[in-house]
Amino acid sequence: MQERYEPAAIEAEAQHYWDQQHSFEAKEDDSRAKYYCLCMFPYPSGRLHMGHVRNYTIGDALTRFMRMHGRNVLQPMGWDAFGLPAENAAIANGVPPAKWTFDNIAHMKAQFKSLGYGLDWKRELTTCRPEYYRWNQWLFLRMLEKGIAYRKTGVVNWDPVDKTVLANEQVIDGKGWRTGAIVEKREIPMYYLKITAYAEDLLDELSSMPDWPERVRVMQANWIGRSEGVRLGFPHNIGEGGVLWVFTTRADTIMGATFCAVAAEHPLAEFAAHDNPKLAAFIEDCKRGPALEAEMATQEKKGMATGLHVRHPVSGEPVPVWIGNYVLMSYGDGAVMGVPAHDERDFAFAKKYKLPIQPVIESQGRPYSLAAWEPWYSDHGRCVNSGPYDGFDYQAAVDAVARDLQAIGLGEKRTTWRLRDWGISRQRYWGCPIPIIHCRSCGAVPVPDEQLPVVLPTDLVPDGSGNPLLKDERFLNVKCPKCGADARRETDTMDTFVDSSWYFLRFACADNNQAMLDYRVQYWLPVDQYIGGIEHAILHLLYARFWTRFLREMGAVSFKEPFARLFTQGMVLNDVFFRKTDSGRVQYFNPVDVTVTADDNGKGSIAVLKADGKEVESGGVVTMSKSKNNGVDPQVLVDEFGADTARLFIMFAAPPEQTLEWSDEGVQGAFRFIKRLWKAVYDHVAQGPAAPLDRSALTEPQRALRRHSHQTLSKVTDDIGRRRTFNTAIAAVMELLNAVAKYPLTAAQDRSAVHEALEIAVLALSPIIPHVTHTLWRELGHGTALIDEPWRQIDTEALQSADVQIVVQVNGKLRAHITVAVDADDATVRAAALADANVQKFVGSSAVRKVIIVPGKLVNIVV
RNA sequence: GCCCGAAUGGCGGAACUGGUAGACGCGCCGGACUCAAAAUCCGGUCACCUAAGACGUGGUGUGGGUUCGAUUCCCUCUUCGGGCACCA
């Protein structure tokens, strides 16, 4: 065995071996339990980043762990290859998005291989290839047939200079990112998918998904946002007369309604603006407002009276109608009743516009003040000043209001959802074409199945001014499938979330060019373990759940939920360094170019730029990103220390579901540990083969080492298999290796116990650092490859111990440690605890009131 | 603004079901090896009290509560992070 640890050579050798043996090519086998481990596929941005390394190392470790547990594993990989960055790169470099994308894929695939992931590349898929996206189109046509896909107008960001639609990301402070022009809003026809038809089921099923993180289920449930309430009608004589409908979850406060507020797009607002230019201007102002919900919610609450009045459905009193910039047309009926006494936003609105505030709910006897808002004003309570509803509690009042108003046609109980239908039309080139043909006489005509796929031209170069498909005559000009007349192809493409809503199914049968899915889906799906960033907790996962439901209705799959178990990993952070330039701009420096020196006692630090030796400011630790110039290139790490060190560091530095802070010293520590492991095996092997272990003739130190080895094995098995805490699994093996290093070798059996400890250490770490352990396993005398080794059985006999240490507390404070026999009864333990000298010091002459005994752990004496 | 998380030594983190706070690693301090440096190895390292031990005292973002016992459960606040529907 070689004395030096040389990662480059052993990693190449191990990877070559797995390739040759086709170790990770998955085959359907009904006789074996499968394990489908899937990491969210990457966008081919150019290079892998540390977030990818973290994601894929977690998945790979689980895949290898389950493989050693006898499961028939599948771990595929693909490319989420449509999207905006390819168009941006095209604008910047004049290269077609297709070429840029495929070049990136080639580079990143090589990076994947250098990291040693056990991926089945035979099933690789790329969403920008027609073999894949034709099935987007095919299923979209099925959705059209079923009424799940439909056409309606929607609002987009319009850059009037570039004459192009902008993504929210491309709108900065209300201006176009390239032109700086004030962005307008435009209403255009678009396709929507009716995810709301599945809202109830998407919500209900969450409660039977115990293997999804609680926080993701809560976030999804809140996103879907089921609200039980009452739809109330305020009748009016405006125009031809009618009813203003509002939705409320607080029908019990109806007698406190002092105004109604409608969205700028509401018909009553438009009616009122008809002969009122000031109002029309205000509506325009609202419509120009922010597109993002976050900005919408933080903007100043503004309103304007329409001058119109509706009638209160109970009292018949006139109620003024206002336009409010905080009322969303997309939720409920686009109108709310204003109850300033019991809703914080309505209170602020009423204060600002001097609208009356009428308290109608009693709040635990505390006085209501019209001066300032108190949080408890919105509590449920008994109705007061409420005419027929005085004295009713919340539920009684809601029920009575709903019943009374239903009787006169002005109310009904109603369930409302926050979830909106999914608009999938994008006015962009680099996406999957929507398979529609526009004919002057037949309208929007679906492309017939036999004409699929509608192939996207791959040689266009967008220049930032509109979708290049609009100028591509070859693509545009078609015959109408219905009447045969000259017609024009739809140039909108699909949201890239469509591509990622079903790729996990396609991995089961990526080679099938006759059908979207086939029988193999039945074997591999659902995904046993899905792994990805927490930032996808809502949108991607919800869309995927929705698509799976539709496919189930089509008979293509037999399950509702595509991901049995979900793991959401945390983000990767790094230091950020910067200087403010004279012009007031911030210049960021990559941490690689900065030297941080600790001051004398190691407690503070100073950062200087290597280039000029002058100080830079530290901006703390933030998510790695291009904009902050604080990314670390995994390739540099792999080249310098090897893939195993990169993998070990990223799995050790933090629990996988939490954020991870980058640390160069931590990487050194991981490298050092692998070298120590290598050295420990080297030293052991150098002394020749160890004798087989004779369990019947062990000394106490040998028994202790064996106990430690099997405790470690037990902990690693549980940490990876159940808890997914790779960091504590690694720490446990480090402890075992420390014990081996200290273990004195005197008798022959000592080397046997050490041999076992080293085997367990190597085997337990192999899912995380597969290359070095591949070599070490052979060096430990095995003729077979570690990748094919089953996980080791825990020797429960080795775990046995005769006695156990127990903590003794007096009044909850630690006062002594005692050692008792494992099977000692409570009386014995109690007596031993009370007999301890230090315990006696604290008990003294006080009467013992109570003794709490936690078997095998602790005694607490209460005096 | 709304929804969801997180906060523990100089730093990353551990303590899994309410039961020994600080495992493991980094950094730092001391030592060995070396002409020297790097690498490696050994020892120490929460704060305070103390000449020095101690199963002395304090201590897990803030303030309160429940409990024999709280990093863990409940309430309040603060700060940071993720998401908010056209970034993926």
Short mmCIF file of N, CA and C (backbone and C1' of nucleotides) in Angstrom, two decimals, chain A residues 80 83-84 156 167-169 215 218-219 222-223 293-294 297-298 418 420 425-428 536 603 652-653 655 661 665 672 676 715 722-723 727 734-735 738 809 815-817 838 852 858 860, chain B residues 1-7 10-16 19-21 23-29 39-43 47 54-58 68-69 81-88:
data_model
loop_
_atom_site.label_atom_id
_atom_site.label_comp_id
_atom_site.label_asym_id
_atom_site.label_seq_id
_atom_site.Cartn_x
_atom_site.Cartn_y
_atom_site.Cartn_z
N ASP A 80 -32.64 20.91 -16.88
CA ASP A 80 -33.80 21.80 -16.96
C ASP A 80 -33.37 22.93 -17.89
N GLY A 83 -35.05 28.36 -20.61
CA GLY A 83 -35.15 29.43 -19.64
C GLY A 83 -34.44 30.70 -20.05
N LEU A 84 -34.66 31.69 -19.24
CA LEU A 84 -34.22 33.05 -19.51
C LEU A 84 -32.71 33.24 -19.61
N VAL A 156 -49.10 41.49 -18.35
CA VAL A 156 -47.65 41.30 -18.46
C VAL A 156 -46.94 42.65 -18.34
N ALA A 167 -39.81 39.65 -17.78
CA ALA A 167 -40.06 38.86 -16.58
C ALA A 167 -39.98 39.80 -15.38
N ASN A 168 -40.61 39.42 -14.28
CA ASN A 168 -40.55 40.25 -13.08
C ASN A 168 -39.11 40.57 -12.72
N GLU A 169 -38.24 39.57 -12.90
CA GLU A 169 -36.83 39.74 -12.57
C GLU A 169 -36.17 40.85 -13.38
N ARG A 215 -42.68 21.96 7.64
CA ARG A 215 -42.72 23.36 7.20
C ARG A 215 -43.15 23.49 5.74
N VAL A 218 -46.91 23.05 5.64
CA VAL A 218 -47.59 24.25 6.14
C VAL A 218 -47.55 25.35 5.10
N MET A 219 -46.37 25.52 4.46
CA MET A 219 -46.25 26.57 3.44
C MET A 219 -47.21 26.30 2.28
N ASN A 222 -50.82 27.00 3.34
CA ASN A 222 -51.11 28.43 3.39
C ASN A 222 -51.18 29.04 2.00
N TRP A 223 -50.39 28.51 1.11
CA TRP A 223 -50.38 29.00 -0.28
C TRP A 223 -51.73 28.70 -0.95
N GLU A 293 -46.22 40.70 -5.48
CA GLU A 293 -47.11 40.74 -4.32
C GLU A 293 -46.42 41.41 -3.14
N ALA A 294 -45.11 41.15 -3.00
CA ALA A 294 -44.39 41.73 -1.87
C ALA A 294 -44.43 43.25 -1.92
N ALA A 297 -47.95 44.60 -1.23
CA ALA A 297 -48.38 44.56 0.16
C ALA A 297 -47.67 45.60 1.01
N THR A 298 -46.50 46.05 0.56
CA THR A 298 -45.78 47.03 1.37
C THR A 298 -46.01 48.46 0.89
N ARG A 418 -56.98 30.91 -1.95
CA ARG A 418 -55.97 31.91 -2.30
C ARG A 418 -55.27 31.51 -3.61
N ARG A 420 -54.32 30.60 -7.26
CA ARG A 420 -54.82 31.08 -8.54
C ARG A 420 -54.43 30.11 -9.64
N SER A 425 -48.27 30.92 -20.42
CA SER A 425 -47.77 31.54 -21.66
C SER A 425 -46.62 32.49 -21.36
N ARG A 426 -45.56 32.32 -22.13
CA ARG A 426 -44.42 33.23 -22.01
C ARG A 426 -44.12 33.78 -23.39
N GLN A 427 -43.92 35.10 -23.46
CA GLN A 427 -43.68 35.72 -24.77
C GLN A 427 -42.19 35.67 -25.04
N ARG A 428 -41.66 34.44 -25.03
CA ARG A 428 -40.21 34.28 -25.15
C ARG A 428 -39.87 33.13 -26.08
N HIS A 536 -37.76 25.79 -3.44
CA HIS A 536 -38.77 25.20 -4.31
C HIS A 536 -39.96 24.65 -3.53
N LYS A 603 -9.53 35.96 17.91
CA LYS A 603 -10.95 36.30 18.11
C LYS A 603 -11.49 37.29 17.09
N PHE A 652 -20.22 17.64 6.29
CA PHE A 652 -19.85 17.71 7.70
C PHE A 652 -20.14 19.08 8.30
N ALA A 653 -20.07 20.12 7.47
CA ALA A 653 -20.04 21.49 8.00
C ALA A 653 -21.35 21.94 8.63
N PRO A 655 -25.83 20.66 9.42
CA PRO A 655 -26.90 19.70 9.15
C PRO A 655 -27.51 20.03 7.78
N GLU A 661 -22.24 27.46 5.91
CA GLU A 661 -21.29 28.55 5.68
C GLU A 661 -19.99 27.99 5.14
N GLU A 665 -10.83 26.81 5.84
CA GLU A 665 -10.17 26.03 6.89
C GLU A 665 -10.92 24.72 7.12
N ARG A 672 -7.60 16.83 5.96
CA ARG A 672 -6.75 16.29 7.02
C ARG A 672 -7.33 14.99 7.56
N ARG A 676 -5.74 11.27 7.67
CA ARG A 676 -5.58 10.50 8.92
C ARG A 676 -6.17 9.10 8.77
N LYS A 715 -24.92 4.17 15.20
CA LYS A 715 -25.25 5.61 15.10
C LYS A 715 -25.25 6.05 13.63
N ARG A 722 -32.30 7.17 9.04
CA ARG A 722 -33.52 7.76 9.59
C ARG A 722 -33.44 9.27 9.69
N ARG A 723 -32.34 9.76 10.31
CA ARG A 723 -32.31 11.19 10.64
C ARG A 723 -31.78 12.06 9.50
N ASN A 727 -23.81 15.07 9.16
CA ASN A 727 -22.76 15.71 9.96
C ASN A 727 -22.47 14.95 11.24
N MET A 734 -15.30 10.03 13.21
CA MET A 734 -14.09 10.74 13.65
C MET A 734 -13.72 10.32 15.08
N GLU A 735 -14.74 10.21 15.92
CA GLU A 735 -14.48 9.80 17.30
C GLU A 735 -13.92 8.38 17.35
N ASN A 738 -10.35 8.52 16.37
CA ASN A 738 -9.55 9.04 17.48
C ASN A 738 -9.28 7.93 18.49
N GLN A 809 -28.70 14.50 40.29
CA GLN A 809 -28.99 15.91 40.49
C GLN A 809 -29.64 16.09 41.85
N ARG A 815 -24.90 17.09 40.61
CA ARG A 815 -24.05 17.03 41.80
C ARG A 815 -23.12 15.84 41.82
N ALA A 816 -23.40 14.81 41.04
CA ALA A 816 -22.52 13.63 41.09
C ALA A 816 -22.77 12.71 39.91
N HIS A 817 -21.76 11.88 39.63
CA HIS A 817 -21.93 10.77 38.69
C HIS A 817 -21.74 9.49 39.48
N ASN A 838 -20.85 14.02 47.76
CA ASN A 838 -21.21 15.35 47.28
C ASN A 838 -22.72 15.58 47.30
N ILE A 852 -36.77 11.42 41.61
CA ILE A 852 -37.17 11.06 40.25
C ILE A 852 -36.06 10.25 39.63
N LEU A 858 -30.52 9.03 34.91
CA LEU A 858 -30.47 10.16 35.84
C LEU A 858 -31.30 9.92 37.08
N ASN A 860 -32.88 12.47 40.16
CA ASN A 860 -33.02 13.84 40.65
C ASN A 860 -33.66 13.79 42.03
P G B 1 -43.58 44.98 7.98
"O5'" G B 1 -44.90 44.54 7.20
"C5'" G B 1 -46.17 45.10 7.49
"C4'" G B 1 -47.15 44.44 6.57
"C3'" G B 1 -47.25 42.93 6.73
"O3'" G B 1 -48.20 42.60 7.71
"C1'" G B 1 -46.95 43.46 4.44
P C B 2 -47.90 41.35 8.70
"O5'" C B 2 -48.24 40.09 7.78
"C5'" C B 2 -49.57 39.85 7.37
"C4'" C B 2 -49.58 38.75 6.33
"C3'" C B 2 -48.87 37.48 6.75
"O3'" C B 2 -49.69 36.67 7.57
"C1'" C B 2 -48.20 38.07 4.57
P C B 3 -48.98 35.74 8.68
"O5'" C B 3 -48.42 34.51 7.83
"C5'" C B 3 -49.31 33.60 7.19
"C4'" C B 3 -48.51 32.63 6.37
"C3'" C B 3 -47.37 31.94 7.10
"O3'" C B 3 -47.81 30.87 7.92
"C1'" C B 3 -46.58 32.72 5.04
P C B 4 -47.00 30.50 9.24
"O5'" C B 4 -45.66 29.87 8.66
"C5'" C B 4 -45.70 28.69 7.90
"C4'" C B 4 -44.31 28.35 7.42
"C3'" C B 4 -43.27 28.27 8.52
"O3'" C B 4 -43.36 27.06 9.23
"C1'" C B 4 -42.40 29.49 6.70
P G B 5 -42.73 26.93 10.69
"O5'" G B 5 -41.23 26.56 10.33
"C5'" G B 5 -40.20 27.20 11.02
"C4'" G B 5 -38.95 27.04 10.23
"C3'" G B 5 -37.74 27.36 11.07
"O3'" G B 5 -37.25 26.17 11.63
"C1'" G B 5 -37.77 28.78 9.21
P A B 6 -36.88 26.15 13.18
"O5'" A B 6 -35.53 27.03 13.20
"C5'" A B 6 -34.38 26.56 12.52
"C4'" A B 6 -33.36 27.66 12.42
"C3'" A B 6 -32.90 28.24 13.74
"O3'" A B 6 -31.91 27.44 14.32
"C1'" A B 6 -33.38 29.98 12.22
P A B 7 -31.71 27.47 15.93
"O5'" A B 7 -30.95 28.85 16.16
"C5'" A B 7 -29.67 29.06 15.57
"C4'" A B 7 -29.22 30.49 15.83
"C3'" A B 7 -28.85 30.78 17.29
"O3'" A B 7 -27.77 31.72 17.32
"C1'" A B 7 -30.60 32.20 16.60
P G B 10 -17.11 33.73 23.11
"O5'" G B 10 -16.17 33.70 21.84
"C5'" G B 10 -15.65 34.93 21.32
"C4'" G B 10 -15.06 34.69 19.95
"C3'" G B 10 -15.80 33.74 19.05
"O3'" G B 10 -16.93 34.34 18.46
"C1'" G B 10 -13.50 33.26 18.93
P C B 11 -18.21 33.47 18.06
"O5'" C B 11 -17.73 32.67 16.77
"C5'" C B 11 -17.61 33.31 15.51
"C4'" C B 11 -17.28 32.28 14.46
"C3'" C B 11 -18.28 31.14 14.32
"O3'" C B 11 -19.41 31.50 13.57
"C1'" C B 11 -16.11 30.25 14.39
P G B 12 -20.78 30.75 13.81
"O5'" G B 12 -20.57 29.34 13.08
"C5'" G B 12 -20.40 29.31 11.67
"C4'" G B 12 -20.26 27.88 11.22
"C3'" G B 12 -21.33 26.93 11.73
"O3'" G B 12 -22.53 27.06 11.00
"C1'" G B 12 -19.21 25.92 11.98
P G B 13 -23.90 26.60 11.63
"O5'" G B 13 -23.70 25.03 11.80
"C5'" G B 13 -24.41 24.30 12.80
"C4'" G B 13 -23.57 23.11 13.17
"C3'" G B 13 -24.15 22.27 14.29
"O3'" G B 13 -24.89 21.20 13.73
"C1'" G B 13 -21.98 22.98 14.87
P A B 14 -26.05 20.57 14.52
"O5'" A B 14 -25.36 19.87 15.77
"C5'" A B 14 -24.62 18.67 15.57
"C4'" A B 14 -24.28 18.03 16.87
"C3'" A B 14 -25.45 17.74 17.80
"O3'" A B 14 -26.13 16.58 17.39
"C1'" A B 14 -23.64 18.59 19.03
P A B 15 -27.66 16.44 17.63
"O5'" A B 15 -27.79 16.47 19.22
"C5'" A B 15 -27.37 15.36 19.99
"C4'" A B 15 -27.51 15.70 21.43
"C3'" A B 15 -28.89 16.21 21.84
"O3'" A B 15 -29.78 15.14 22.04
"C1'" A B 15 -27.22 17.59 22.78
P C B 16 -31.32 15.43 22.10
"O5'" C B 16 -31.68 15.28 20.56
"C5'" C B 16 -32.85 15.84 19.97
"C4'" C B 16 -33.50 14.84 19.05
"C3'" C B 16 -34.36 13.80 19.75
"O3'" C B 16 -35.45 13.49 18.89
"C1'" C B 16 -32.67 12.73 18.53
P G B 19 -34.91 15.31 27.26
"O5'" G B 19 -33.88 15.33 28.46
"C5'" G B 19 -33.39 16.58 28.94
"C4'" G B 19 -32.51 16.33 30.14
"C3'" G B 19 -31.60 15.13 30.00
"O3'" G B 19 -30.42 15.42 30.73
"C1'" G B 19 -33.07 14.79 31.83
P U B 20 -29.18 16.13 30.00
"O5'" U B 20 -28.08 15.90 31.12
"C5'" U B 20 -28.22 16.55 32.40
"C4'" U B 20 -26.85 16.90 32.89
"C3'" U B 20 -26.05 17.77 31.91
"O3'" U B 20 -25.24 18.68 32.66
"C1'" U B 20 -24.90 15.76 32.28
P A B 21 -25.78 20.14 32.86
"O5'" A B 21 -25.71 20.73 31.39
"C5'" A B 21 -24.45 20.96 30.81
"C4'" A B 21 -24.56 20.75 29.32
"C3'" A B 21 -23.26 20.98 28.58
"O3'" A B 21 -22.54 19.77 28.50
"C1'" A B 21 -24.99 22.24 27.57
P A B 23 -17.14 19.78 23.39
"O5'" A B 23 -17.01 18.28 22.84
"C5'" A B 23 -17.39 17.19 23.66
"C4'" A B 23 -18.01 16.10 22.80
"C3'" A B 23 -17.29 15.81 21.48
"O3'" A B 23 -16.20 14.94 21.67
"C1'" A B 23 -19.61 16.01 21.11
P C B 24 -14.76 15.36 21.09
"O5'" C B 24 -15.04 15.48 19.53
"C5'" C B 24 -15.30 14.34 18.72
"C4'" C B 24 -15.65 14.77 17.32
"C3'" C B 24 -14.71 15.80 16.71
"O3'" C B 24 -13.54 15.21 16.19
"C1'" C B 24 -16.92 16.50 16.39
P G B 25 -12.16 16.02 16.24
"O5'" G B 25 -12.40 17.20 15.21
"C5'" G B 25 -12.48 16.92 13.82
"C4'" G B 25 -12.95 18.14 13.08
"C3'" G B 25 -12.07 19.37 13.17
"O3'" G B 25 -10.93 19.29 12.35
"C1'" G B 25 -14.33 19.99 13.42
P C B 26 -9.64 20.13 12.73
"O5'" C B 26 -10.07 21.64 12.48
"C5'" C B 26 -10.33 22.10 11.17
"C4'" C B 26 -10.82 23.53 11.22
"C3'" C B 26 -9.87 24.54 11.81
"O3'" C B 26 -8.86 24.91 10.91
"C1'" C B 26 -12.04 24.91 12.66
P G B 27 -7.40 25.24 11.44
"O5'" G B 27 -7.63 26.55 12.32
"C5'" G B 27 -7.95 27.80 11.71
"C4'" G B 27 -8.28 28.82 12.78
"C3'" G B 27 -7.18 29.07 13.80
"O3'" G B 27 -6.24 30.01 13.32
"C1'" G B 27 -9.23 28.72 14.92
P C B 28 -4.71 29.89 13.74
"O5'" C B 28 -4.75 30.22 15.31
"C5'" C B 28 -5.09 31.54 15.76
"C4'" C B 28 -5.27 31.53 17.25
"C3'" C B 28 -4.08 31.02 18.06
"O3'" C B 28 -3.10 32.02 18.23
"C1'" C B 28 -6.05 29.99 18.85
P C B 29 -1.56 31.58 18.37
"O5'" C B 29 -1.50 30.98 19.84
"C5'" C B 29 -1.71 31.82 20.97
"C4'" C B 29 -1.64 31.00 22.23
"C3'" C B 29 -0.40 30.11 22.37
"O3'" C B 29 0.73 30.83 22.80
"C1'" C B 29 -2.32 28.85 22.92
P A B 39 0.92 23.56 7.65
"O5'" A B 39 1.17 22.00 7.41
"C5'" A B 39 0.76 21.38 6.20
"C4'" A B 39 1.30 19.98 6.14
"C3'" A B 39 0.93 19.08 7.31
"O3'" A B 39 -0.36 18.52 7.16
"C1'" A B 39 3.24 18.91 6.90
P U B 40 -1.26 18.32 8.48
"O5'" U B 40 -0.45 17.23 9.32
"C5'" U B 40 -0.29 15.91 8.84
"C4'" U B 40 0.66 15.15 9.73
"C3'" U B 40 0.26 15.07 11.19
"O3'" U B 40 -0.71 14.06 11.43
"C1'" U B 40 2.55 15.65 11.04
P C B 41 -1.79 14.28 12.58
"O5'" C B 41 -0.97 13.97 13.90
"C5'" C B 41 -0.38 12.69 14.10
"C4'" C B 41 0.53 12.73 15.29
"C3'" C B 41 -0.08 13.27 16.57
"O3'" C B 41 -0.85 12.29 17.24
"C1'" C B 41 2.01 14.27 16.23
P C B 42 -2.09 12.74 18.13
"O5'" C B 42 -1.39 13.30 19.45
"C5'" C B 42 -0.67 12.43 20.30
"C4'" C B 42 -0.08 13.22 21.43
"C3'" C B 42 -1.05 14.11 22.19
"O3'" C B 42 -1.82 13.39 23.13
"C1'" C B 42 0.89 15.34 21.71
P G B 43 -3.31 13.90 23.48
"O5'" G B 43 -3.04 15.23 24.32
"C5'" G B 43 -2.55 15.14 25.65
"C4'" G B 43 -2.27 16.50 26.20
"C3'" G B 43 -3.45 17.46 26.26
"O3'" G B 43 -4.32 17.18 27.35
"C1'" G B 43 -1.58 18.60 25.42
P A B 47 -13.16 30.84 28.38
"O5'" A B 47 -14.13 31.81 29.22
"C5'" A B 47 -14.58 33.04 28.65
"C4'" A B 47 -15.57 33.68 29.59
"C3'" A B 47 -15.05 33.92 31.01
"O3'" A B 47 -14.32 35.13 31.10
"C1'" A B 47 -17.15 32.87 31.12
P A B 54 -11.21 21.57 38.25
"O5'" A B 54 -12.30 21.10 39.31
"C5'" A B 54 -12.26 19.77 39.84
"C4'" A B 54 -13.17 19.69 41.03
"C3'" A B 54 -14.60 20.14 40.77
"O3'" A B 54 -15.37 19.13 40.16
"C1'" A B 54 -13.81 21.14 42.75
P C B 55 -16.21 19.45 38.86
"O5'" C B 55 -17.44 20.09 39.61
"C5'" C B 55 -18.75 20.04 39.09
"C4'" C B 55 -19.69 19.37 40.07
"C3'" C B 55 -19.11 19.20 41.47
"O3'" C B 55 -19.53 20.30 42.27
"C1'" C B 55 -19.96 17.12 40.67
P G B 56 -18.62 20.96 43.43
"O5'" G B 56 -19.56 22.10 43.97
"C5'" G B 56 -20.15 23.04 43.11
"C4'" G B 56 -19.94 24.43 43.67
"C3'" G B 56 -20.67 25.50 42.89
"O3'" G B 56 -21.99 25.66 43.38
"C1'" G B 56 -18.41 26.12 43.12
P U B 57 -23.21 25.74 42.39
"O5'" U B 57 -23.09 27.23 41.84
"C5'" U B 57 -23.18 28.33 42.74
"C4'" U B 57 -22.90 29.62 42.00
"C3'" U B 57 -23.61 29.75 40.66
"O3'" U B 57 -24.95 30.18 40.80
"C1'" U B 57 -21.35 30.31 40.37
P G B 58 -26.01 29.72 39.71
"O5'" G B 58 -25.58 30.58 38.44
"C5'" G B 58 -25.74 31.99 38.43
"C4'" G B 58 -25.12 32.58 37.18
"C3'" G B 58 -25.69 32.07 35.86
"O3'" G B 58 -26.90 32.73 35.52
"C1'" G B 58 -23.34 32.07 35.75
P C B 68 -43.38 20.41 39.61
"O5'" C B 68 -41.82 20.28 39.82
"C5'" C B 68 -41.24 20.59 41.09
"C4'" C B 68 -39.79 20.17 41.08
"C3'" C B 68 -38.99 20.64 39.87
"O3'" C B 68 -38.53 21.96 40.05
"C1'" C B 68 -38.57 18.34 40.25
P G B 69 -38.59 22.96 38.85
"O5'" G B 69 -37.57 22.32 37.81
"C5'" G B 69 -36.16 22.37 38.11
"C4'" G B 69 -35.40 21.56 37.10
"C3'" G B 69 -35.60 21.98 35.64
"O3'" G B 69 -34.78 23.07 35.32
"C1'" G B 69 -35.78 19.64 35.82
P G B 81 -30.66 38.63 5.66
"O5'" G B 81 -31.16 37.15 5.41
"C5'" G B 81 -30.25 36.15 4.96
"C4'" G B 81 -30.92 34.81 4.95
"C3'" G B 81 -32.04 34.62 3.95
"O3'" G B 81 -31.56 34.39 2.65
"C1'" G B 81 -32.70 33.73 6.02
P G B 82 -32.46 34.76 1.37
"O5'" G B 82 -33.57 33.63 1.36
"C5'" G B 82 -33.22 32.29 1.00
"C4'" G B 82 -34.46 31.43 1.02
"C3'" G B 82 -35.62 31.92 0.19
"O3'" G B 82 -35.47 31.61 -1.18
"C1'" G B 82 -36.41 31.31 2.31
P G B 83 -36.05 32.63 -2.30
"O5'" G B 83 -37.62 32.42 -2.12
"C5'" G B 83 -38.20 31.19 -2.48
"C4'" G B 83 -39.66 31.21 -2.15
"C3'" G B 83 -40.44 32.36 -2.77
"O3'" G B 83 -40.74 32.13 -4.13
"C1'" G B 83 -41.05 32.14 -0.52
P C B 84 -40.75 33.38 -5.14
"O5'" C B 84 -42.08 34.10 -4.73
"C5'" C B 84 -43.33 33.45 -4.91
"C4'" C B 84 -44.43 34.24 -4.28
"C3'" C B 84 -44.57 35.67 -4.78
"O3'" C B 84 -45.26 35.71 -6.02
"C1'" C B 84 -44.75 35.62 -2.43
P A B 85 -45.02 36.95 -7.02
"O5'" A B 85 -45.00 36.13 -8.37
"C5'" A B 85 -44.22 34.95 -8.49
"C4'" A B 85 -45.07 33.81 -9.04
"C3'" A B 85 -45.95 34.23 -10.21
"O3'" A B 85 -45.94 33.18 -11.17
"C1'" A B 85 -47.26 33.21 -8.54
P C B 86 -46.09 33.57 -12.70
"O5'" C B 86 -44.70 34.23 -13.08
"C5'" C B 86 -43.51 33.50 -12.95
"C4'" C B 86 -42.41 34.21 -13.69
"C3'" C B 86 -42.16 35.63 -13.20
"O3'" C B 86 -40.81 35.97 -13.46
"C1'" C B 86 -42.79 35.70 -15.44
P C B 87 -39.73 35.51 -12.42
"O5'" C B 87 -38.84 34.48 -13.24
"C5'" C B 87 -37.92 34.90 -14.23
"C4'" C B 87 -36.57 34.30 -13.95
"C3'" C B 87 -36.54 32.78 -13.89
"O3'" C B 87 -36.32 32.26 -15.17
"C1'" C B 87 -35.35 33.71 -12.05
P A B 88 -37.10 30.92 -15.65
"O5'" A B 88 -36.36 29.77 -14.85
"C5'" A B 88 -35.03 29.37 -15.19
"C4'" A B 88 -34.48 28.58 -14.03
"C3'" A B 88 -35.25 27.31 -13.70
"O3'" A B 88 -34.76 26.21 -14.45
"C1'" A B 88 -34.93 28.58 -11.73
#
